[in-house]
mmCIF file of C-alpha atoms in Angstrom:
data_model
loop_
_atom_site.group_PDB
_atom_site.id
_atom_site.type_symbol
_atom_site.label_atom_id
_atom_site.label_comp_id
_atom_site.label_asym_id
_atom_site.label_seq_id
_atom_site.Cartn_x
_atom_site.Cartn_y
_atom_site.Cartn_z
ATOM 1 C CA UNK A 1 -36.338 -30.975 -91.451
ATOM 2 C CA UNK A 2 -33.758 -32.192 -93.579
ATOM 3 C CA UNK A 3 -35.080 -35.401 -94.257
ATOM 4 C CA UNK A 4 -38.428 -33.040 -95.987
ATOM 5 C CA UNK A 5 -35.304 -31.900 -98.619
ATOM 6 C CA UNK A 6 -35.801 -35.651 -100.091
ATOM 7 C CA UNK A 7 -39.159 -36.904 -99.574
ATOM 8 C CA UNK A 8 -41.204 -37.916 -102.327
ATOM 9 C CA UNK A 9 -44.915 -36.038 -103.110
ATOM 10 C CA UNK A 10 -46.598 -37.729 -100.589
ATOM 11 C CA UNK A 11 -44.931 -38.039 -98.002
ATOM 12 C CA UNK A 12 -44.857 -33.814 -98.237
ATOM 13 C CA UNK A 13 -48.090 -33.812 -98.697
ATOM 14 C CA UNK A 14 -48.863 -35.385 -95.198
ATOM 15 C CA UNK A 15 -46.412 -33.587 -93.735
ATOM 16 C CA UNK A 16 -47.712 -30.455 -94.899
ATOM 17 C CA UNK A 17 -51.340 -30.780 -93.830
ATOM 18 C CA UNK A 18 -49.921 -32.252 -90.360
ATOM 19 C CA UNK A 19 -48.413 -28.963 -89.804
ATOM 20 C CA UNK A 20 -50.919 -26.866 -90.900
ATOM 21 C CA UNK A 21 -52.610 -28.887 -88.274
ATOM 22 C CA UNK A 22 -50.316 -28.132 -85.481
ATOM 23 C CA UNK A 23 -49.708 -24.236 -86.087
ATOM 24 C CA UNK A 24 -53.985 -24.253 -86.544
ATOM 25 C CA UNK A 25 -53.907 -25.913 -83.542
ATOM 26 C CA UNK A 26 -51.012 -24.001 -81.803
ATOM 27 C CA UNK A 27 -53.053 -20.896 -82.624
ATOM 28 C CA UNK A 28 -56.352 -21.907 -81.202
ATOM 29 C CA UNK A 29 -54.973 -22.778 -77.948
ATOM 30 C CA UNK A 30 -53.151 -19.176 -78.108
ATOM 31 C CA UNK A 31 -56.422 -17.891 -78.401
ATOM 32 C CA UNK A 32 -57.908 -19.524 -74.985
ATOM 33 C CA UNK A 33 -54.723 -19.365 -72.686
ATOM 34 C CA UNK A 34 -52.569 -16.814 -74.502
ATOM 35 C CA UNK A 35 -48.747 -17.295 -73.842
ATOM 36 C CA UNK A 36 -49.364 -20.392 -71.064
ATOM 37 C CA UNK A 37 -49.555 -22.558 -74.647
ATOM 38 C CA UNK A 38 -45.644 -22.321 -74.950
ATOM 39 C CA UNK A 39 -45.546 -23.947 -71.650
ATOM 40 C CA UNK A 40 -46.991 -27.362 -73.200
ATOM 41 C CA UNK A 41 -43.803 -27.920 -75.222
ATOM 42 C CA UNK A 42 -40.471 -29.083 -74.219
ATOM 43 C CA UNK A 43 -38.000 -27.101 -73.004
ATOM 44 C CA UNK A 44 -36.404 -26.243 -76.153
ATOM 45 C CA UNK A 45 -39.326 -25.243 -78.057
ATOM 46 C CA UNK A 46 -41.142 -23.308 -75.055
ATOM 47 C CA UNK A 47 -40.821 -20.289 -76.689
ATOM 48 C CA UNK A 48 -42.741 -18.260 -79.261
ATOM 49 C CA UNK A 49 -39.436 -17.788 -80.911
ATOM 50 C CA UNK A 50 -38.989 -21.205 -81.251
ATOM 51 C CA UNK A 51 -42.016 -22.536 -82.579
ATOM 52 C CA UNK A 52 -42.082 -19.567 -85.364
ATOM 53 C CA UNK A 53 -38.148 -20.385 -85.890
ATOM 54 C CA UNK A 54 -39.520 -24.259 -86.522
ATOM 55 C CA UNK A 55 -42.319 -23.708 -88.311
ATOM 56 C CA UNK A 56 -41.639 -20.733 -90.410
ATOM 57 C CA UNK A 57 -38.500 -23.557 -91.331
ATOM 58 C CA UNK A 58 -40.842 -26.140 -92.561
ATOM 59 C CA UNK A 59 -42.591 -23.247 -94.554
ATOM 60 C CA UNK A 60 -39.329 -22.710 -96.240
ATOM 61 C CA UNK A 61 -38.784 -26.334 -97.486
ATOM 62 C CA UNK A 62 -42.937 -26.944 -98.284
ATOM 63 C CA UNK A 63 -42.248 -23.402 -100.210
ATOM 64 C CA UNK A 64 -39.570 -25.190 -102.344
ATOM 65 C CA UNK A 65 -40.583 -28.457 -102.744
ATOM 66 C CA UNK A 66 -44.738 -27.382 -102.680
ATOM 67 C CA UNK A 67 -45.098 -23.852 -104.318
ATOM 68 C CA UNK A 68 -48.123 -22.596 -104.907
ATOM 69 C CA UNK A 69 -49.972 -25.415 -103.331
ATOM 70 C CA UNK A 70 -52.963 -24.811 -100.973
ATOM 71 C CA UNK A 71 -51.486 -26.625 -97.592
ATOM 72 C CA UNK A 72 -47.926 -24.418 -98.073
ATOM 73 C CA UNK A 73 -49.816 -21.301 -98.568
ATOM 74 C CA UNK A 74 -52.117 -22.805 -95.547
ATOM 75 C CA UNK A 75 -48.906 -22.882 -93.516
ATOM 76 C CA UNK A 76 -47.482 -19.775 -94.239
ATOM 77 C CA UNK A 77 -50.911 -17.889 -93.118
ATOM 78 C CA UNK A 78 -51.675 -19.966 -89.883
ATOM 79 C CA UNK A 79 -47.501 -19.225 -89.171
ATOM 80 C CA UNK A 80 -47.887 -15.016 -89.838
ATOM 81 C CA UNK A 81 -51.387 -15.534 -87.564
ATOM 82 C CA UNK A 82 -49.427 -17.004 -84.726
ATOM 83 C CA UNK A 83 -46.644 -14.742 -84.979
ATOM 84 C CA UNK A 84 -49.141 -11.902 -84.814
ATOM 85 C CA UNK A 85 -50.982 -12.547 -81.964
ATOM 86 C CA UNK A 86 -47.710 -14.177 -79.744
ATOM 87 C CA UNK A 87 -46.404 -10.041 -80.159
ATOM 88 C CA UNK A 88 -48.990 -9.185 -78.501
#
């Protein structure tokens, strides 16, 4: 997270796109296998709360650094949806 605070726009854009893809992939996998999706992560990140914290923290950096960008908006939407489906 810290390295994104000083990253140039190109790095931010690529990282933001990668995180959108990751969040959407987790969401798609959650729809397929439910909460078993969390077992795919390392021990420290093996819960919905841990993943949502990390993705939300990234989203906050992108929102500060790339406010109003399409990718920033898409990441927030994917995180919100992931939060909804993991809560049910």
